[in-house]
Amino acid sequence: MHDKQLDGFLGEWTLVPHLCSYEVGQPPKQGLYRIEWSNDLLVCSLSWVSTDNTKHQTTYLTKPDGVARPYTTSDLADTILTRLSDDHTLDTAVMKADIVVSFARRILAENQTQMTITQSGFTPEGKGFANHSVYHRQRPLSGC
């Protein structure tokens, strides 16, 4: 059974590149973010096209209960923790040896048609950064 408080985040979201602001790298030319339930896990699937027309995709699963759990998607991290901070904010921390290496904050607009994601972390040189991406709801997922 899933948490109905998260239903506003569920669906397909389309990146709005001209509203994005990146401190590291360039915003993608296009992107799609899909969030859905599978049993009691959130499935987050991202696909994007970079400025050099290279296609990328990744998918990860997380349980949004605030408990740190094993993360097997990347060797750069060993633990993932996701929690609903308030009705409009979903946070995910990805950690290696109990140190946060990547943090994503998804903020849902009041009308649930826009989601702003701030992804923060550190460069290989140890400098902190924050990349801001804006997504518009393409369509909600039915039956959620």
JSON list of C-alpha atoms in Angstrom, two decimals:
[
{"chain": "A", "resi": 1, "resn": "MET", "atom": "CA", "xyz": [0.00, 0.00, 0.00]},
{"chain": "A", "resi": 2, "resn": "HIS", "atom": "CA", "xyz": [1.37, 3.42, -0.87]},
{"chain": "A", "resi": 3, "resn": "ASP", "atom": "CA", "xyz": [1.18, 6.78, 0.86]},
{"chain": "A", "resi": 4, "resn": "LYS", "atom": "CA", "xyz": [-1.60, 8.88, -0.73]},
{"chain": "A", "resi": 5, "resn": "GLN", "atom": "CA", "xyz": [0.29, 12.05, 0.34]},
{"chain": "A", "resi": 6, "resn": "LEU", "atom": "CA", "xyz": [2.76, 11.30, -2.45]},
{"chain": "A", "resi": 7, "resn": "ASP", "atom": "CA", "xyz": [0.15, 11.05, -5.22]},
{"chain": "A", "resi": 8, "resn": "GLY", "atom": "CA", "xyz": [0.81, 14.63, -6.37]},
{"chain": "A", "resi": 9, "resn": "PHE", "atom": "CA", "xyz": [4.34, 13.62, -7.37]},
{"chain": "A", "resi": 10, "resn": "LEU", "atom": "CA", "xyz": [3.20, 10.62, -9.41]},
{"chain": "A", "resi": 11, "resn": "GLY", "atom": "CA", "xyz": [3.03, 10.90, -13.17]},
{"chain": "A", "resi": 12, "resn": "GLU", "atom": "CA", "xyz": [5.07, 11.90, -16.19]},
{"chain": "A", "resi": 13, "resn": "TRP", "atom": "CA", "xyz": [6.92, 15.19, -16.08]},
{"chain": "A", "resi": 14, "resn": "THR", "atom": "CA", "xyz": [8.53, 17.01, -19.01]},
{"chain": "A", "resi": 15, "resn": "LEU", "atom": "CA", "xyz": [11.67, 19.11, -18.51]},
{"chain": "A", "resi": 16, "resn": "VAL", "atom": "CA", "xyz": [11.42, 22.83, -19.33]},
{"chain": "A", "resi": 17, "resn": "PRO", "atom": "CA", "xyz": [15.07, 23.52, -20.28]},
{"chain": "A", "resi": 18, "resn": "HIS", "atom": "CA", "xyz": [14.85, 27.33, -20.48]},
{"chain": "A", "resi": 19, "resn": "LEU", "atom": "CA", "xyz": [13.70, 27.45, -16.83]},
{"chain": "A", "resi": 20, "resn": "CYS", "atom": "CA", "xyz": [16.65, 25.36, -15.60]},
{"chain": "A", "resi": 21, "resn": "SER", "atom": "CA", "xyz": [19.74, 26.75, -13.88]},
{"chain": "A", "resi": 22, "resn": "TYR", "atom": "CA", "xyz": [22.85, 24.59, -13.51]},
{"chain": "A", "resi": 23, "resn": "GLU", "atom": "CA", "xyz": [25.99, 25.42, -11.56]},
{"chain": "A", "resi": 24, "resn": "VAL", "atom": "CA", "xyz": [27.71, 22.28, -12.90]},
{"chain": "A", "resi": 25, "resn": "GLY", "atom": "CA", "xyz": [27.22, 21.11, -16.47]},
{"chain": "A", "resi": 26, "resn": "GLN", "atom": "CA", "xyz": [24.50, 22.18, -18.88]},
{"chain": "A", "resi": 27, "resn": "PRO", "atom": "CA", "xyz": [20.77, 21.52, -18.58]},
{"chain": "A", "resi": 28, "resn": "PRO", "atom": "CA", "xyz": [19.59, 18.79, -20.94]},
{"chain": "A", "resi": 29, "resn": "LYS", "atom": "CA", "xyz": [17.94, 19.73, -24.24]},
{"chain": "A", "resi": 30, "resn": "GLN", "atom": "CA", "xyz": [14.97, 17.62, -23.25]},
{"chain": "A", "resi": 31, "resn": "GLY", "atom": "CA", "xyz": [13.99, 15.27, -20.47]},
{"chain": "A", "resi": 32, "resn": "LEU", "atom": "CA", "xyz": [11.22, 13.11, -19.09]},
{"chain": "A", "resi": 33, "resn": "TYR", "atom": "CA", "xyz": [10.82, 12.15, -15.44]},
{"chain": "A", "resi": 34, "resn": "ARG", "atom": "CA", "xyz": [8.35, 9.43, -14.47]},
{"chain": "A", "resi": 35, "resn": "ILE", "atom": "CA", "xyz": [7.43, 8.66, -10.86]},
{"chain": "A", "resi": 36, "resn": "GLU", "atom": "CA", "xyz": [5.18, 5.70, -10.07]},
{"chain": "A", "resi": 37, "resn": "TRP", "atom": "CA", "xyz": [4.48, 3.10, -7.41]},
{"chain": "A", "resi": 38, "resn": "SER", "atom": "CA", "xyz": [5.52, -0.52, -7.62]},
{"chain": "A", "resi": 39, "resn": "ASN", "atom": "CA", "xyz": [4.29, -2.32, -4.52]},
{"chain": "A", "resi": 40, "resn": "ASP", "atom": "CA", "xyz": [5.53, -0.11, -1.67]},
{"chain": "A", "resi": 41, "resn": "LEU", "atom": "CA", "xyz": [8.43, 1.44, -3.62]},
{"chain": "A", "resi": 42, "resn": "LEU", "atom": "CA", "xyz": [8.63, 4.60, -5.69]},
{"chain": "A", "resi": 43, "resn": "VAL", "atom": "CA", "xyz": [10.09, 3.95, -9.12]},
{"chain": "A", "resi": 44, "resn": "CYS", "atom": "CA", "xyz": [11.83, 7.05, -10.50]},
{"chain": "A", "resi": 45, "resn": "SER", "atom": "CA", "xyz": [12.73, 6.80, -14.20]},
{"chain": "A", "resi": 46, "resn": "LEU", "atom": "CA", "xyz": [14.58, 9.58, -15.96]},
{"chain": "A", "resi": 47, "resn": "SER", "atom": "CA", "xyz": [15.48, 9.92, -19.62]},
{"chain": "A", "resi": 48, "resn": "TRP", "atom": "CA", "xyz": [17.16, 12.94, -21.17]},
{"chain": "A", "resi": 49, "resn": "VAL", "atom": "CA", "xyz": [19.04, 14.20, -24.19]},
{"chain": "A", "resi": 50, "resn": "SER", "atom": "CA", "xyz": [22.19, 16.19, -23.44]},
{"chain": "A", "resi": 51, "resn": "THR", "atom": "CA", "xyz": [23.30, 19.26, -25.39]},
{"chain": "A", "resi": 52, "resn": "ASP", "atom": "CA", "xyz": [25.51, 17.05, -27.60]},
{"chain": "A", "resi": 53, "resn": "ASN", "atom": "CA", "xyz": [22.43, 14.92, -28.51]},
{"chain": "A", "resi": 54, "resn": "THR", "atom": "CA", "xyz": [23.52, 11.95, -26.39]},
{"chain": "A", "resi": 55, "resn": "LYS", "atom": "CA", "xyz": [20.59, 9.99, -24.94]},
{"chain": "A", "resi": 56, "resn": "HIS", "atom": "CA", "xyz": [20.71, 8.93, -21.28]},
{"chain": "A", "resi": 57, "resn": "GLN", "atom": "CA", "xyz": [18.41, 7.09, -18.92]},
{"chain": "A", "resi": 58, "resn": "THR", "atom": "CA", "xyz": [18.39, 5.82, -15.37]},
{"chain": "A", "resi": 59, "resn": "THR", "atom": "CA", "xyz": [15.90, 4.24, -13.01]},
{"chain": "A", "resi": 60, "resn": "TYR", "atom": "CA", "xyz": [16.04, 3.80, -9.28]},
{"chain": "A", "resi": 61, "resn": "LEU", "atom": "CA", "xyz": [13.70, 2.49, -6.61]},
{"chain": "A", "resi": 62, "resn": "THR", "atom": "CA", "xyz": [13.26, 4.00, -3.18]},
{"chain": "A", "resi": 63, "resn": "LYS", "atom": "CA", "xyz": [10.94, 3.64, -0.23]},
{"chain": "A", "resi": 64, "resn": "PRO", "atom": "CA", "xyz": [9.82, 7.10, 0.95]},
{"chain": "A", "resi": 65, "resn": "ASP", "atom": "CA", "xyz": [9.76, 6.31, 4.66]},
{"chain": "A", "resi": 66, "resn": "GLY", "atom": "CA", "xyz": [12.83, 8.20, 5.88]},
{"chain": "A", "resi": 67, "resn": "VAL", "atom": "CA", "xyz": [14.82, 5.02, 6.48]},
{"chain": "A", "resi": 68, "resn": "ALA", "atom": "CA", "xyz": [18.26, 4.59, 4.90]},
{"chain": "A", "resi": 69, "resn": "ARG", "atom": "CA", "xyz": [18.26, 1.52, 2.65]},
{"chain": "A", "resi": 70, "resn": "PRO", "atom": "CA", "xyz": [20.82, -0.20, 0.39]},
{"chain": "A", "resi": 71, "resn": "TYR", "atom": "CA", "xyz": [21.38, 1.54, -2.95]},
{"chain": "A", "resi": 72, "resn": "THR", "atom": "CA", "xyz": [22.56, -0.67, -5.79]},
{"chain": "A", "resi": 73, "resn": "THR", "atom": "CA", "xyz": [22.13, 1.64, -8.79]},
{"chain": "A", "resi": 74, "resn": "SER", "atom": "CA", "xyz": [25.67, 3.08, -8.64]},
{"chain": "A", "resi": 75, "resn": "ASP", "atom": "CA", "xyz": [29.05, 2.26, -7.13]},
{"chain": "A", "resi": 76, "resn": "LEU", "atom": "CA", "xyz": [29.31, 5.91, -6.08]},
{"chain": "A", "resi": 77, "resn": "ALA", "atom": "CA", "xyz": [26.83, 5.32, -3.25]},
{"chain": "A", "resi": 78, "resn": "ASP", "atom": "CA", "xyz": [25.70, 2.53, -0.95]},
{"chain": "A", "resi": 79, "resn": "THR", "atom": "CA", "xyz": [22.59, 3.96, 0.75]},
{"chain": "A", "resi": 80, "resn": "ILE", "atom": "CA", "xyz": [19.47, 5.90, -0.26]},
{"chain": "A", "resi": 81, "resn": "LEU", "atom": "CA", "xyz": [16.97, 7.66, 1.99]},
{"chain": "A", "resi": 82, "resn": "THR", "atom": "CA", "xyz": [13.75, 9.28, 0.75]},
{"chain": "A", "resi": 83, "resn": "ARG", "atom": "CA", "xyz": [11.15, 11.11, 2.80]},
{"chain": "A", "resi": 84, "resn": "LEU", "atom": "CA", "xyz": [8.21, 13.43, 2.38]},
{"chain": "A", "resi": 85, "resn": "SER", "atom": "CA", "xyz": [9.31, 16.59, 4.22]},
{"chain": "A", "resi": 86, "resn": "ASP", "atom": "CA", "xyz": [5.92, 18.27, 3.86]},
{"chain": "A", "resi": 87, "resn": "ASP", "atom": "CA", "xyz": [2.90, 18.04, 1.55]},
{"chain": "A", "resi": 88, "resn": "HIS", "atom": "CA", "xyz": [4.87, 19.54, -1.35]},
{"chain": "A", "resi": 89, "resn": "THR", "atom": "CA", "xyz": [8.47, 18.46, -0.72]},
{"chain": "A", "resi": 90, "resn": "LEU", "atom": "CA", "xyz": [10.01, 15.06, -1.41]},
{"chain": "A", "resi": 91, "resn": "ASP", "atom": "CA", "xyz": [13.69, 14.70, -0.46]},
{"chain": "A", "resi": 92, "resn": "THR", "atom": "CA", "xyz": [16.18, 12.00, -1.41]},
{"chain": "A", "resi": 93, "resn": "ALA", "atom": "CA", "xyz": [19.71, 11.65, -0.03]},
{"chain": "A", "resi": 94, "resn": "VAL", "atom": "CA", "xyz": [22.19, 9.24, -1.62]},
{"chain": "A", "resi": 95, "resn": "MET", "atom": "CA", "xyz": [25.11, 8.35, 0.65]},
{"chain": "A", "resi": 96, "resn": "LYS", "atom": "CA", "xyz": [28.46, 6.60, 0.60]},
{"chain": "A", "resi": 97, "resn": "ALA", "atom": "CA", "xyz": [29.83, 5.49, 3.98]},
{"chain": "A", "resi": 98, "resn": "ASP", "atom": "CA", "xyz": [27.19, 7.67, 5.73]},
{"chain": "A", "resi": 99, "resn": "ILE", "atom": "CA", "xyz": [28.26, 10.81, 3.84]},
{"chain": "A", "resi": 100, "resn": "VAL", "atom": "CA", "xyz": [25.68, 12.46, 1.57]},
{"chain": "A", "resi": 101, "resn": "VAL", "atom": "CA", "xyz": [27.12, 12.47, -1.95]},
{"chain": "A", "resi": 102, "resn": "SER", "atom": "CA", "xyz": [23.95, 13.61, -3.72]},
{"chain": "A", "resi": 103, "resn": "PHE", "atom": "CA", "xyz": [20.76, 15.26, -2.51]},
{"chain": "A", "resi": 104, "resn": "ALA", "atom": "CA", "xyz": [17.59, 15.88, -4.50]},
{"chain": "A", "resi": 105, "resn": "ARG", "atom": "CA", "xyz": [14.71, 18.05, -3.33]},
{"chain": "A", "resi": 106, "resn": "ARG", "atom": "CA", "xyz": [11.51, 17.91, -5.38]},
{"chain": "A", "resi": 107, "resn": "ILE", "atom": "CA", "xyz": [9.10, 20.75, -4.71]},
{"chain": "A", "resi": 108, "resn": "LEU", "atom": "CA", "xyz": [5.60, 20.38, -6.08]},
{"chain": "A", "resi": 109, "resn": "ALA", "atom": "CA", "xyz": [3.73, 23.56, -7.02]},
{"chain": "A", "resi": 110, "resn": "GLU", "atom": "CA", "xyz": [0.47, 24.21, -5.18]},
{"chain": "A", "resi": 111, "resn": "ASN", "atom": "CA", "xyz": [-1.55, 23.37, -8.32]},
{"chain": "A", "resi": 112, "resn": "GLN", "atom": "CA", "xyz": [0.54, 20.19, -8.87]},
{"chain": "A", "resi": 113, "resn": "THR", "atom": "CA", "xyz": [1.35, 21.06, -12.50]},
{"chain": "A", "resi": 114, "resn": "GLN", "atom": "CA", "xyz": [4.99, 22.03, -11.94]},
{"chain": "A", "resi": 115, "resn": "MET", "atom": "CA", "xyz": [7.80, 20.36, -10.04]},
{"chain": "A", "resi": 116, "resn": "THR", "atom": "CA", "xyz": [11.14, 22.01, -9.31]},
{"chain": "A", "resi": 117, "resn": "ILE", "atom": "CA", "xyz": [14.04, 19.72, -8.53]},
{"chain": "A", "resi": 118, "resn": "THR", "atom": "CA", "xyz": [17.22, 20.94, -6.92]},
{"chain": "A", "resi": 119, "resn": "GLN", "atom": "CA", "xyz": [20.03, 18.42, -7.12]},
{"chain": "A", "resi": 120, "resn": "SER", "atom": "CA", "xyz": [23.04, 19.24, -5.00]},
{"chain": "A", "resi": 121, "resn": "GLY", "atom": "CA", "xyz": [26.33, 17.57, -4.33]},
{"chain": "A", "resi": 122, "resn": "PHE", "atom": "CA", "xyz": [30.06, 18.11, -4.61]},
{"chain": "A", "resi": 123, "resn": "THR", "atom": "CA", "xyz": [32.39, 18.29, -7.58]},
{"chain": "A", "resi": 124, "resn": "PRO", "atom": "CA", "xyz": [35.45, 15.98, -7.61]},
{"chain": "A", "resi": 125, "resn": "GLU", "atom": "CA", "xyz": [37.38, 18.99, -6.28]},
{"chain": "A", "resi": 126, "resn": "GLY", "atom": "CA", "xyz": [35.05, 19.19, -3.26]},
{"chain": "A", "resi": 127, "resn": "LYS", "atom": "CA", "xyz": [33.15, 22.32, -4.29]},
{"chain": "A", "resi": 128, "resn": "GLY", "atom": "CA", "xyz": [29.43, 22.30, -3.52]},
{"chain": "A", "resi": 129, "resn": "PHE", "atom": "CA", "xyz": [26.91, 22.87, -6.30]},
{"chain": "A", "resi": 130, "resn": "ALA", "atom": "CA", "xyz": [23.16, 23.03, -6.91]},
{"chain": "A", "resi": 131, "resn": "ASN", "atom": "CA", "xyz": [21.45, 22.35, -10.23]},
{"chain": "A", "resi": 132, "resn": "HIS", "atom": "CA", "xyz": [17.82, 23.48, -10.54]},
{"chain": "A", "resi": 133, "resn": "SER", "atom": "CA", "xyz": [15.47, 21.79, -13.02]},
{"chain": "A", "resi": 134, "resn": "VAL", "atom": "CA", "xyz": [11.84, 22.62, -13.72]},
{"chain": "A", "resi": 135, "resn": "TYR", "atom": "CA", "xyz": [9.35, 20.05, -14.96]},
{"chain": "A", "resi": 136, "resn": "HIS", "atom": "CA", "xyz": [5.74, 20.46, -16.09]},
{"chain": "A", "resi": 137, "resn": "ARG", "atom": "CA", "xyz": [3.26, 17.67, -15.58]},
{"chain": "A", "resi": 138, "resn": "GLN", "atom": "CA", "xyz": [2.73, 15.84, -18.84]},
{"chain": "A", "resi": 139, "resn": "ARG", "atom": "CA", "xyz": [0.07, 13.61, -17.35]},
{"chain": "A", "resi": 140, "resn": "PRO", "atom": "CA", "xyz": [-0.81, 12.12, -13.99]},
{"chain": "A", "resi": 141, "resn": "LEU", "atom": "CA", "xyz": [-0.76, 8.37, -13.62]},
{"chain": "A", "resi": 142, "resn": "SER", "atom": "CA", "xyz": [-4.27, 6.98, -13.60]},
{"chain": "A", "resi": 143, "resn": "GLY", "atom": "CA", "xyz": [-5.41, 4.58, -10.96]},
{"chain": "A", "resi": 144, "resn": "CYS", "atom": "CA", "xyz": [-2.99, 5.82, -8.31]}
]
